[in-house]
mmCIF file of C-alpha atoms and ligand atoms in Angstrom:
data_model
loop_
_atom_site.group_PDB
_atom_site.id
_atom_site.type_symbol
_atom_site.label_atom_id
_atom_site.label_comp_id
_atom_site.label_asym_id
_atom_site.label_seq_id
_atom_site.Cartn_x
_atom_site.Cartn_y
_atom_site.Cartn_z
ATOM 1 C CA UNK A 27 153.582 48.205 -37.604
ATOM 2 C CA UNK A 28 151.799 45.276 -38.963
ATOM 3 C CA UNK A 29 148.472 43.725 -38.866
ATOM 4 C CA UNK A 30 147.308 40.191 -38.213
ATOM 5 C CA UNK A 31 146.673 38.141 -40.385
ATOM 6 C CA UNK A 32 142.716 36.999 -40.159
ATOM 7 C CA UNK A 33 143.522 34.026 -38.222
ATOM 8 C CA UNK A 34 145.134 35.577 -35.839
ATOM 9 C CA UNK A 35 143.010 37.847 -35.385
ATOM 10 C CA UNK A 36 139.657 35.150 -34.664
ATOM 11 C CA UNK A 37 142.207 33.576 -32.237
ATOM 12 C CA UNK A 38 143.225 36.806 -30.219
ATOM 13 C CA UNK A 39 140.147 38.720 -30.014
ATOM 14 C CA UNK A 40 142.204 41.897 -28.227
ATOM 15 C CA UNK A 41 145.256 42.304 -30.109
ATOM 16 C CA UNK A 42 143.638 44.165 -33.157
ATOM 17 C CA UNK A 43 147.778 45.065 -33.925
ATOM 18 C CA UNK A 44 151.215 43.433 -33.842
ATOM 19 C CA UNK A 45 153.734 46.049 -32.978
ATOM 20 C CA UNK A 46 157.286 46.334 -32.647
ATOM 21 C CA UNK A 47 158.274 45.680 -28.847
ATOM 22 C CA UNK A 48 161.663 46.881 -27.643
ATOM 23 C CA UNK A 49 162.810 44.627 -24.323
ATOM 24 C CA UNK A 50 164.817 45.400 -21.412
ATOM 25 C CA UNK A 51 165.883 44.848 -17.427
ATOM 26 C CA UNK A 52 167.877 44.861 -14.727
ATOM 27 C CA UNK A 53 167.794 41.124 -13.834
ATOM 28 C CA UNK A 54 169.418 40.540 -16.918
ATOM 29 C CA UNK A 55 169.280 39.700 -20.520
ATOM 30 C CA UNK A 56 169.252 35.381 -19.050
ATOM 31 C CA UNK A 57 166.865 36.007 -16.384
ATOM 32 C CA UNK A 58 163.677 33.580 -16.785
ATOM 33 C CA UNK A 59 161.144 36.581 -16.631
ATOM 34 C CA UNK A 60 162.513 38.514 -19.455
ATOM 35 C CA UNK A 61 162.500 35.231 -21.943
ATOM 36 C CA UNK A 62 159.031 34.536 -19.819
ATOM 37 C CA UNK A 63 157.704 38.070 -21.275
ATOM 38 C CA UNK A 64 159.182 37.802 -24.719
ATOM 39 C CA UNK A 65 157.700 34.213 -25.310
ATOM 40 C CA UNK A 66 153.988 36.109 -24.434
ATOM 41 C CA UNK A 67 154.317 38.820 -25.602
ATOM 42 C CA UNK A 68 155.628 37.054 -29.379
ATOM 43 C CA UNK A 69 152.595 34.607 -29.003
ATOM 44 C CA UNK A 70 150.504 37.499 -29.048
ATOM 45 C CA UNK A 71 151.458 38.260 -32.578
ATOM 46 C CA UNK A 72 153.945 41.330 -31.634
ATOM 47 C CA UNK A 73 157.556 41.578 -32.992
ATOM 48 C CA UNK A 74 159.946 41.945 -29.422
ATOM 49 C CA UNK A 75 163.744 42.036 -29.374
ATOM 50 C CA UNK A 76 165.236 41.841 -25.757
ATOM 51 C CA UNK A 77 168.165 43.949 -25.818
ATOM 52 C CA UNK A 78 169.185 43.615 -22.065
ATOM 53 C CA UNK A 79 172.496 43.990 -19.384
ATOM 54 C CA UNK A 80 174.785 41.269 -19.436
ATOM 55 C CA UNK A 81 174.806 40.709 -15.918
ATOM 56 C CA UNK A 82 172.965 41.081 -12.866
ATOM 57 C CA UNK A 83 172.463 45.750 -12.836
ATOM 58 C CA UNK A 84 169.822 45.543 -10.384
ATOM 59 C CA UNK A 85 169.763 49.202 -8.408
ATOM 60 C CA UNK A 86 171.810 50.663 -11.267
ATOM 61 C CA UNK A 87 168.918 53.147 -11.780
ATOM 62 C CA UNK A 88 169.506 55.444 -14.805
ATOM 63 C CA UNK A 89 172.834 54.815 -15.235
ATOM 64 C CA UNK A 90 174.998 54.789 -19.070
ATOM 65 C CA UNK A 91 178.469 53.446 -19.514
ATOM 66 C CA UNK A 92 180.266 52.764 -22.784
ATOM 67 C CA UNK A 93 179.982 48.654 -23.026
ATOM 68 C CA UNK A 94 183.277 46.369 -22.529
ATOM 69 C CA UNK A 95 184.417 43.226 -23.806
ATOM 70 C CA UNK A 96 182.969 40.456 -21.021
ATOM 71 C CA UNK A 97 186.054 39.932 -17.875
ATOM 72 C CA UNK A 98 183.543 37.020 -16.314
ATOM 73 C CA UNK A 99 181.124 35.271 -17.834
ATOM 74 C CA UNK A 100 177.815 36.503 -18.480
ATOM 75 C CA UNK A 101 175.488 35.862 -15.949
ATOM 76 C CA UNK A 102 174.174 32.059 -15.537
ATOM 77 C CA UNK A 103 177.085 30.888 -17.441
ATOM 78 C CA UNK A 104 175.199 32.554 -20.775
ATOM 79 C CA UNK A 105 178.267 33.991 -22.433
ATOM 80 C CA UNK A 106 182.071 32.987 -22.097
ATOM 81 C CA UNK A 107 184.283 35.251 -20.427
ATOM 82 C CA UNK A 108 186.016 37.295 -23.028
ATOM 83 C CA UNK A 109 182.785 37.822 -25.060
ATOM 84 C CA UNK A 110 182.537 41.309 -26.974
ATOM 85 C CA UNK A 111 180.726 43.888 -25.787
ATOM 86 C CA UNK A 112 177.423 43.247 -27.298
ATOM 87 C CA UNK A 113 176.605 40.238 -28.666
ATOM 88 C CA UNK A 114 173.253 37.807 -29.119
ATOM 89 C CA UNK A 115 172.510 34.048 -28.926
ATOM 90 C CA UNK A 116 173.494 32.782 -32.201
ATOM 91 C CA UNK A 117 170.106 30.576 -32.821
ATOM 92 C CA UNK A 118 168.028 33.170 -31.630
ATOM 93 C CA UNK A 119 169.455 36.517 -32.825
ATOM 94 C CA UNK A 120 166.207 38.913 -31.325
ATOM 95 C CA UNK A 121 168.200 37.606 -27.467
ATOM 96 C CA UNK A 122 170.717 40.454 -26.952
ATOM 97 C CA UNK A 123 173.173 41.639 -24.339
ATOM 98 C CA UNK A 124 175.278 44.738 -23.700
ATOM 99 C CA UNK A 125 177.604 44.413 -20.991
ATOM 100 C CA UNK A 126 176.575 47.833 -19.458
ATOM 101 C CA UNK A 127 173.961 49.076 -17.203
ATOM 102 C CA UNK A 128 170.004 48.810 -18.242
ATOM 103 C CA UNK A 129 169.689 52.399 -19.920
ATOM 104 C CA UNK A 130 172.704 52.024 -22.108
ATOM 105 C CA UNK A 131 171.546 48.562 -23.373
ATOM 106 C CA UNK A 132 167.861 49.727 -24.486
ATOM 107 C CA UNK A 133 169.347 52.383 -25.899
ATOM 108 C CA UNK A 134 171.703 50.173 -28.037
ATOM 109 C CA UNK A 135 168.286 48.429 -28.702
ATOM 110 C CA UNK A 136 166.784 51.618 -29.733
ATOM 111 C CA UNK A 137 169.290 52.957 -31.941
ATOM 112 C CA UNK A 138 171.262 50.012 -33.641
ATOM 113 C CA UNK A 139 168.393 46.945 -33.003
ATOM 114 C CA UNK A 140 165.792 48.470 -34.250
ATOM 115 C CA UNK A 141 167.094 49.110 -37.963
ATOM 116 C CA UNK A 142 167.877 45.259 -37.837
ATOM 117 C CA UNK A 143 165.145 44.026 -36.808
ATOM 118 C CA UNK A 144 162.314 46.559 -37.545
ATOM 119 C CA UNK A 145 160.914 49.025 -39.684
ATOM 120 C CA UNK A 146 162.203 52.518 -37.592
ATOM 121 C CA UNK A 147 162.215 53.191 -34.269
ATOM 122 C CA UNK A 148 159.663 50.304 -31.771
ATOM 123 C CA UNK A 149 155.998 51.609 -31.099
ATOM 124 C CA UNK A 150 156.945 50.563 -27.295
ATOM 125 C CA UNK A 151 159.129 50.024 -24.586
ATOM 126 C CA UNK A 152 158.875 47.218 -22.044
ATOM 127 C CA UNK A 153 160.959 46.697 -19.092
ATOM 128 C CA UNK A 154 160.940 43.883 -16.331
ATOM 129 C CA UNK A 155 159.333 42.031 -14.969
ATOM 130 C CA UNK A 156 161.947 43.171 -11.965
ATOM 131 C CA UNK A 157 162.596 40.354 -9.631
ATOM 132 C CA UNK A 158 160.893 42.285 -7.007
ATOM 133 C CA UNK A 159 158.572 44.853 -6.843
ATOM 134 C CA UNK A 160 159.302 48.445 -7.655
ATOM 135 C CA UNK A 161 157.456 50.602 -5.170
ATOM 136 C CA UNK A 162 157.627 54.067 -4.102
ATOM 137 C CA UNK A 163 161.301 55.459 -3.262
ATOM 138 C CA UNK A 164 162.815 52.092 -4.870
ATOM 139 C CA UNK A 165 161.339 53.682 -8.510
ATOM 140 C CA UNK A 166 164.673 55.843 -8.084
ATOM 141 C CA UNK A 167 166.822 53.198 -7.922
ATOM 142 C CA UNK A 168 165.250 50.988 -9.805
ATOM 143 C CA UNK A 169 167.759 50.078 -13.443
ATOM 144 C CA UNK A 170 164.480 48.261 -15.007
ATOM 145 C CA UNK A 171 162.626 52.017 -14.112
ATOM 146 C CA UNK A 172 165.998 53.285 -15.283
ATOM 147 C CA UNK A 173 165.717 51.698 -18.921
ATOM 148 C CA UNK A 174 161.707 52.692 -18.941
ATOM 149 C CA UNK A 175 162.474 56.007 -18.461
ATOM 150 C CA UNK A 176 165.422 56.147 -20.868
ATOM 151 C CA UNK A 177 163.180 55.276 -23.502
ATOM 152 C CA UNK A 178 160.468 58.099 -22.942
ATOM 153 C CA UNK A 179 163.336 60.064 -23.390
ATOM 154 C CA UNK A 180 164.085 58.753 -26.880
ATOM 155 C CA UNK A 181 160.197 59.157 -27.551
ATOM 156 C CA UNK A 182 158.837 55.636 -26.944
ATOM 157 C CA UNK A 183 156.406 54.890 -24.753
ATOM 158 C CA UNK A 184 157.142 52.735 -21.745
ATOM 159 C CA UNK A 185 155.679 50.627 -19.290
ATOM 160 C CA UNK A 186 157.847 49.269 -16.740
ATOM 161 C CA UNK A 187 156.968 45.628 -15.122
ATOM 162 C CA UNK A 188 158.118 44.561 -11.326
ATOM 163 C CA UNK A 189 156.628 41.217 -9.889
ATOM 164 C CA UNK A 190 156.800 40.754 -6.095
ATOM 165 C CA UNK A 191 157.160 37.138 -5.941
ATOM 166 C CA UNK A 192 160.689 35.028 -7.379
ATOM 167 C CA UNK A 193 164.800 35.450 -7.041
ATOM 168 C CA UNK A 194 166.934 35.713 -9.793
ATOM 169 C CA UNK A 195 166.516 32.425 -11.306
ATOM 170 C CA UNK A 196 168.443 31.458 -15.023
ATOM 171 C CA UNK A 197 166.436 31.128 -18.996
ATOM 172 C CA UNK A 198 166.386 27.737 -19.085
ATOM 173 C CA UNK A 199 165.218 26.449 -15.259
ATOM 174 C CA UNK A 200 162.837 23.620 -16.377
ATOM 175 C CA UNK A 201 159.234 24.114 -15.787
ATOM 176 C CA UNK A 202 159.099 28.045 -16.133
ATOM 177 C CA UNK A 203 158.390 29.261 -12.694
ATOM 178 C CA UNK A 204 154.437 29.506 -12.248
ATOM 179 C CA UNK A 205 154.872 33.581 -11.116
ATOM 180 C CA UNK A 206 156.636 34.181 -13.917
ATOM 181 C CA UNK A 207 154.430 32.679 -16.505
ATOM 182 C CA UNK A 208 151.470 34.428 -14.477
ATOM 183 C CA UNK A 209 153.492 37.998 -14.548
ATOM 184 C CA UNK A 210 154.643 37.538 -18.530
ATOM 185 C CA UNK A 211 150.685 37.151 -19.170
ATOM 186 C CA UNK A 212 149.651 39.565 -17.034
ATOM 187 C CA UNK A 213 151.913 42.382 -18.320
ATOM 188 C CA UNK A 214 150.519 41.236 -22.359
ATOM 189 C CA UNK A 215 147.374 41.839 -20.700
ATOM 190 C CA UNK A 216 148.265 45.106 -19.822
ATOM 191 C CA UNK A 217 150.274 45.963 -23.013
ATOM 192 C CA UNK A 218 147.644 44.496 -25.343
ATOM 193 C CA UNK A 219 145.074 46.947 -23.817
ATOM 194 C CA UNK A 220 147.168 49.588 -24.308
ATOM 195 C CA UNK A 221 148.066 49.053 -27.622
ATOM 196 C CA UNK A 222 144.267 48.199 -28.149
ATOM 197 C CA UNK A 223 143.638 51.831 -26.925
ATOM 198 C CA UNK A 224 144.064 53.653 -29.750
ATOM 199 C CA UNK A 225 146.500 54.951 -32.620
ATOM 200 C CA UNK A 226 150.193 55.544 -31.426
ATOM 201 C CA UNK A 227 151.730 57.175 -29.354
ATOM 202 C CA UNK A 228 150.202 54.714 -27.088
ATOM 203 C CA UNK A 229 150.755 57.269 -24.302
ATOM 204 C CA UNK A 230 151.158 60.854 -23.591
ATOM 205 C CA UNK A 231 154.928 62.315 -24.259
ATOM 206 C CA UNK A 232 157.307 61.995 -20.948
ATOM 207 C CA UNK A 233 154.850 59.419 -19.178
ATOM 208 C CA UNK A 234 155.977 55.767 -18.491
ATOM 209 C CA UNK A 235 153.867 53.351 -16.557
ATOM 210 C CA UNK A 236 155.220 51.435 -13.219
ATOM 211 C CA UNK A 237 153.103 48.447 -13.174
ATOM 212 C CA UNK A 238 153.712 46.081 -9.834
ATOM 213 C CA UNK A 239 152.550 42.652 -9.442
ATOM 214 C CA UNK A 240 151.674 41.164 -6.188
ATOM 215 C CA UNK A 241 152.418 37.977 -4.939
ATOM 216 C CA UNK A 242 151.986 34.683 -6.522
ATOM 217 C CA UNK A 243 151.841 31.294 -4.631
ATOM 218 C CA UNK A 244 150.626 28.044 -5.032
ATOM 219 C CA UNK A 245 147.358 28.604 -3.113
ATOM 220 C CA UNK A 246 146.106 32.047 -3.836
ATOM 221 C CA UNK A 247 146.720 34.582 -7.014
ATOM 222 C CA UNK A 248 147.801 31.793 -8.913
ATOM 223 C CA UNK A 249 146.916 32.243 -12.650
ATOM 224 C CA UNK A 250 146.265 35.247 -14.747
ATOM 225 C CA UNK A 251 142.672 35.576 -14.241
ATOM 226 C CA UNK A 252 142.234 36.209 -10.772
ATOM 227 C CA UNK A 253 144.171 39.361 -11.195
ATOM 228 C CA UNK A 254 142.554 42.941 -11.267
ATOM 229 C CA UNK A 255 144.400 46.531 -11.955
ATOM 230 C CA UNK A 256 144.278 49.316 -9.827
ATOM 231 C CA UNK A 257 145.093 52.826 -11.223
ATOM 232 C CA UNK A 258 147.454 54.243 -8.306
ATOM 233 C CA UNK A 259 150.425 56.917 -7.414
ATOM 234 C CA UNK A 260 153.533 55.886 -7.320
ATOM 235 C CA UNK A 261 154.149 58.239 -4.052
ATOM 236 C CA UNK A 262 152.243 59.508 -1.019
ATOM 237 C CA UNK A 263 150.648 62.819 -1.388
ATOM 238 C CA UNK A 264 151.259 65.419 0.592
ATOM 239 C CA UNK A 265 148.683 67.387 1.620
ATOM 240 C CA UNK A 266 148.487 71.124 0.323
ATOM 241 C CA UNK A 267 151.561 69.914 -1.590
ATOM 242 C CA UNK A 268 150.489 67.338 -4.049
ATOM 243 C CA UNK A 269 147.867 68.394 -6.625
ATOM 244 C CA UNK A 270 144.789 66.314 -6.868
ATOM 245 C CA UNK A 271 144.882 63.610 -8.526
ATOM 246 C CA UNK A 272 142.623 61.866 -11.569
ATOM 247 C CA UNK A 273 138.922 61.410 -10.367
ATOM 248 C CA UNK A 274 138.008 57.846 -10.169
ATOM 249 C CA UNK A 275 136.023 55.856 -8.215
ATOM 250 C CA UNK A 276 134.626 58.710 -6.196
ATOM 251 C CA UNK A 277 138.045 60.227 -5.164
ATOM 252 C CA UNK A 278 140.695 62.958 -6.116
ATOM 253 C CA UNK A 279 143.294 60.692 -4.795
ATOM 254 C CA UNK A 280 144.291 57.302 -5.973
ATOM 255 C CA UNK A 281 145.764 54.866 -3.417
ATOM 256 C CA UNK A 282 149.360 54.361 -3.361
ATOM 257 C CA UNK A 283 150.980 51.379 -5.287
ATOM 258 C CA UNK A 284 151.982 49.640 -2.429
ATOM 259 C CA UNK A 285 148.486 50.148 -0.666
ATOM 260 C CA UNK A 286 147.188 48.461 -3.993
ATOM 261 C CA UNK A 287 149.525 45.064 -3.985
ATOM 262 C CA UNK A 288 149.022 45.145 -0.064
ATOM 263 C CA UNK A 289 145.569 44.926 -0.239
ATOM 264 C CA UNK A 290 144.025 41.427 0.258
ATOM 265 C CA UNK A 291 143.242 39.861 -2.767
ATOM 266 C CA UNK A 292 144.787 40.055 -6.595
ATOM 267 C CA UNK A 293 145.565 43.888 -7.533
ATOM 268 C CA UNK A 294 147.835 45.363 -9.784
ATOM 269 C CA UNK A 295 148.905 48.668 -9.312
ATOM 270 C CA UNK A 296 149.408 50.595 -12.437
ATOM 271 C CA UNK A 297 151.032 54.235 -11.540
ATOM 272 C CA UNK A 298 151.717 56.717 -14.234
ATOM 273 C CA UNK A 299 155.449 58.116 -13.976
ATOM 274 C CA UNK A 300 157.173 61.024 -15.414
ATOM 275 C CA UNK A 301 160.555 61.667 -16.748
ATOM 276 C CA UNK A 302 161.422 62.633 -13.179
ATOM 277 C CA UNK A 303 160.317 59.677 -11.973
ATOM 278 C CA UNK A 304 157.903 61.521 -9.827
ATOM 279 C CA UNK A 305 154.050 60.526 -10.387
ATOM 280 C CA UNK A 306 152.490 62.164 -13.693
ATOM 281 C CA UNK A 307 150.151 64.731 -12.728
ATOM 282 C CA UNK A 308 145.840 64.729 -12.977
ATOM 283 C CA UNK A 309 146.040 65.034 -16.744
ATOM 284 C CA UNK A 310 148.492 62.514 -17.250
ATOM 285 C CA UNK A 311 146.909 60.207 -15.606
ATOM 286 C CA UNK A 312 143.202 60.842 -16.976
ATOM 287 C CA UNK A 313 144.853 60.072 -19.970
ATOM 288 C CA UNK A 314 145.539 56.354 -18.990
ATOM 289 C CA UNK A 315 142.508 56.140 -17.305
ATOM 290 C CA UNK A 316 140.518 56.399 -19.864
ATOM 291 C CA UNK A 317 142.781 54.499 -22.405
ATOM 292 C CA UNK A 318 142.801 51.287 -19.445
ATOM 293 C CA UNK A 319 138.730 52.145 -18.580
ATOM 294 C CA UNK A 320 137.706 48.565 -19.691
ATOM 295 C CA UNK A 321 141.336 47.109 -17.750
ATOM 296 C CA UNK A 322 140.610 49.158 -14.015
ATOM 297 C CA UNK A 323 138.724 48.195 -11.173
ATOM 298 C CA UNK A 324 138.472 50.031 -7.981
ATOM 299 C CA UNK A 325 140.192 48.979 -4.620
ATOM 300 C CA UNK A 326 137.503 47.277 -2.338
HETATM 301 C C1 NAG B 24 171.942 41.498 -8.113
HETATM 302 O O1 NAG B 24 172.375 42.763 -7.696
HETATM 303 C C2 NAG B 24 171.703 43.261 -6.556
HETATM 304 C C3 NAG B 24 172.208 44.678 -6.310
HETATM 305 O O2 NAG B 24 173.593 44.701 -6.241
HETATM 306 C C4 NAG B 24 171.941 42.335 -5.365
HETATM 307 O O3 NAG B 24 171.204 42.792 -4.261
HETATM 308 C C5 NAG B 24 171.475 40.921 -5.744
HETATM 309 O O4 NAG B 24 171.776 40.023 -4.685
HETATM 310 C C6 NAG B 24 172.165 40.467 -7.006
HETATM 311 N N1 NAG B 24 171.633 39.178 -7.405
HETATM 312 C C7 NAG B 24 172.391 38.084 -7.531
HETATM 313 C C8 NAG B 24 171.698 36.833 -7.935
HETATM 314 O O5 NAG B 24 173.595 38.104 -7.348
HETATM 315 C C1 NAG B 25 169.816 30.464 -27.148
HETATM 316 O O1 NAG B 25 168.700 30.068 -27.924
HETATM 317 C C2 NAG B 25 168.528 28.660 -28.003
HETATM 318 C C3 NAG B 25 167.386 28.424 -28.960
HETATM 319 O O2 NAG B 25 166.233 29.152 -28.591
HETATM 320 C C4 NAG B 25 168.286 28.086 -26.621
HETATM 321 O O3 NAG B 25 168.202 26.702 -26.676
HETATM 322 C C5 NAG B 25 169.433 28.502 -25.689
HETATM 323 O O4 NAG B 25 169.131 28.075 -24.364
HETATM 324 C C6 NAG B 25 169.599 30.018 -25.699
HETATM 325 N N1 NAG B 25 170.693 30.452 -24.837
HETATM 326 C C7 NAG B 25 170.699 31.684 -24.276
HETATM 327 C C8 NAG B 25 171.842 32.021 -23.394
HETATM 328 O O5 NAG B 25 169.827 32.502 -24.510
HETATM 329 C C1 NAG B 26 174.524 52.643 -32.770
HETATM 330 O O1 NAG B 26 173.963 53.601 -33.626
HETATM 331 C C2 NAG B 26 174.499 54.912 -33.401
HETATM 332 C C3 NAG B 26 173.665 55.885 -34.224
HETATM 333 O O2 NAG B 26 173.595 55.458 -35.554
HETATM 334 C C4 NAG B 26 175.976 54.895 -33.791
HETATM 335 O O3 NAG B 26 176.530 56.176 -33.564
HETATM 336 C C5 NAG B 26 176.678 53.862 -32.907
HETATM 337 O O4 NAG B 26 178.044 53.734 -33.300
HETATM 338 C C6 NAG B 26 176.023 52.510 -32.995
HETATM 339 N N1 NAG B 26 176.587 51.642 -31.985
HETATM 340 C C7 NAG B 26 176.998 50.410 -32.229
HETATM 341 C C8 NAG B 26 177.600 49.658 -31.071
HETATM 342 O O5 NAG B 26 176.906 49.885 -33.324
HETATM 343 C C1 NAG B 27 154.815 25.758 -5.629
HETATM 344 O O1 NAG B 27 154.897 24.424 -6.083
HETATM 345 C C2 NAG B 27 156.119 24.122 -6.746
HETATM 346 C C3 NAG B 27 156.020 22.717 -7.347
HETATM 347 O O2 NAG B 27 155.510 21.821 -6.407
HETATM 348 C C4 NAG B 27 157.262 24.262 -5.741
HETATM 349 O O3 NAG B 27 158.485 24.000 -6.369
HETATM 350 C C5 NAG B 27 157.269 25.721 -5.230
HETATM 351 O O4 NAG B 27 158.261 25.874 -4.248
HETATM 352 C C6 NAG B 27 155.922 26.080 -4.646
HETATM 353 N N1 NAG B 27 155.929 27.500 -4.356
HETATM 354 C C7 NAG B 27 155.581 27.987 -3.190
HETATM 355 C C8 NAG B 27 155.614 29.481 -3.058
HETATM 356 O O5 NAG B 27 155.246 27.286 -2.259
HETATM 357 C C1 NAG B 28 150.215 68.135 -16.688
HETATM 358 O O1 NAG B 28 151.436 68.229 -17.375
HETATM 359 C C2 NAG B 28 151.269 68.492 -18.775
HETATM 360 C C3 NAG B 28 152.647 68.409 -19.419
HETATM 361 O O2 NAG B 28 153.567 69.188 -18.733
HETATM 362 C C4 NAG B 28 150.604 69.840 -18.945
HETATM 363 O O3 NAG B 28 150.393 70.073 -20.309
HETATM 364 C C5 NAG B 28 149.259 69.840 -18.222
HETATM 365 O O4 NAG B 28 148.663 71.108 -18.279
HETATM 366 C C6 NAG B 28 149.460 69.441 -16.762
HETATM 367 N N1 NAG B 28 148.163 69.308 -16.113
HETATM 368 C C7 NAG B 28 147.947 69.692 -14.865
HETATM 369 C C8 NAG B 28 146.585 69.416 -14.305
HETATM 370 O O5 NAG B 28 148.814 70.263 -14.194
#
């Protein structure tokens, strides 16, 4: 871990730290929102290396497989056909791909990045943002929950990042789609607050976060600042069933995820997941709650 430098630190009144950010998806190590996150999250001061699928593992969930030398190109023409295994864009060696499925490549970015490029093991996990949002059931499915939840499992915290709004869309489209500058500075937002929270482990052991953006358009939720976050479960109770949940805003239930990106307006939902991939339970969450007290709002 490192610390700013007093200039930096005038200019980014949050970020009191610059930590060591491990990157992955399931879009894709050449997807715009992954280079979209990287470029915030590295303006923020924090060190990030993207260590990503080759290809297009969307649904791939929490899938491993040993990585092969490349029999089509990367995706968006971003490797040759016949590339290794792993391998990195020569000017900018922190850009990495495995051709395998998301859990396999952040754990190559875990185990064998990290000794290149940092100082031990990262302080945190990101993931995303998805191309689409991760809600409910889809969490199962889900490679960039997959790679989130592979890296609890190595001991880093995680926060995984779906955005509702955009298609799969290549690095170097020219302008940067607007929703996926607004999700890259939302989730910094998020992860700066976090980090901003107090000494590592910047979460509880076995929890990830599944943080879902709603839509972005032209007309309405269109920069950073009109957007609020909503603490939420990742699954509908069941009554009798489900234990209660974290008391906030004067309930023992938090609203779903997809109640919170449904609901008119700007809202984030920010569910806390564990290793199951099941929603963490009242402790858990109280936890993050209190960590993200100055980030929450409650629904309307
Ligand atoms: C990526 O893979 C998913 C799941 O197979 C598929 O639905 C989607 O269309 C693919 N995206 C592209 C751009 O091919
Ligand atoms: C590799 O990095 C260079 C320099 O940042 C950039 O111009 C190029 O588009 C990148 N290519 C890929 C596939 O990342
Ligand atoms: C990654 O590191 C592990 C643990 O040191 C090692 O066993 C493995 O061979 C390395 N993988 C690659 C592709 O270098
Ligand atoms: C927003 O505006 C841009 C630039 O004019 C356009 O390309 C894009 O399709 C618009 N997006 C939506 C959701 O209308
Ligand atoms: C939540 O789970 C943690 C870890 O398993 C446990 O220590 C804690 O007691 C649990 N809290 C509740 C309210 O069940």
């Amino acid at each position: 871990m490192h610390f700013f430098a007093l200039t930096a630190t005038l200019l980014l009144p949050l970020a009191s730290q610059a930590i060591d950010i491990i990157s992955s998806n399931d879009d894709g190590w050449a997807e715009v929102n992954i280079r979209s996150l990287y470029s915030a999250l590295t303006a923020a001061g924090h060190s990030v290396v993207i260590s990503a699928p080759a290809e297009n593992e969307s649904g791939t969930g929490s899938s491993t497989r040993t990585p092969t030398v490349l029999t089509e190109a990367c995706e968006f023409d971003s490797c040759p056909v016949g590339s290794p295994a792993y391998g990195y864009n020569a000017s900018q060696p922190r850009f990495n791909y495995v051709n395998s499925y998301p859990a396999t490549s952040i754990q190559y970015g875990i185990q064998n990045l990290s000794t290149k490029f940092f100082d031990g093991v990262p302080d945190l996990a990101v993931t995303g943002p998805n191309v689409g949002n991760n809600l409910a059931l889809t969490v199962l499915f889900s490679g960039t929950v997959g790679a989130a939840v592979s890296a609890v499992e190595s001991g880093i915290p995680a926060i995984a990042f779906s955005g509702d709004t955009g298609s799969q869309t290549a690095w170097n489209v020219s302008p940067t789609p607007l929703y996926s500058q607004v999700y890259a500075e939302l989730a910094t937002t998020l992860t700066d607050h976090l980090i901003a929270s107090g000494a590592p482990p910047y979460l509880p052991p076995d929890i990830w976060l599944n943080v879902n953006f709603p839509a972005v358009s032209n007309d309405s939720c269109n920069s950073a600042d009109q957007f609020s976050f909503v603490l939420s479960r990742i699954y509908t109770a069941v009554p009798l069933i489900s234990g209660a949940d974290v008391e906030t805003c004067g309930s023992t239930r938090l609203p779903t995820e997809t109640a919170v990106v449904d609901t008119a307006g700007c809202y984030v939902a920010v569910s806390v997941g564990n290793t199951d991939k099941r929603d963490g339970n009242a402790t858990q969450q109280a936890v993050v709650l209190d960590k993200l007290s100055d980030l929450l709002v409650c629904l309307p």
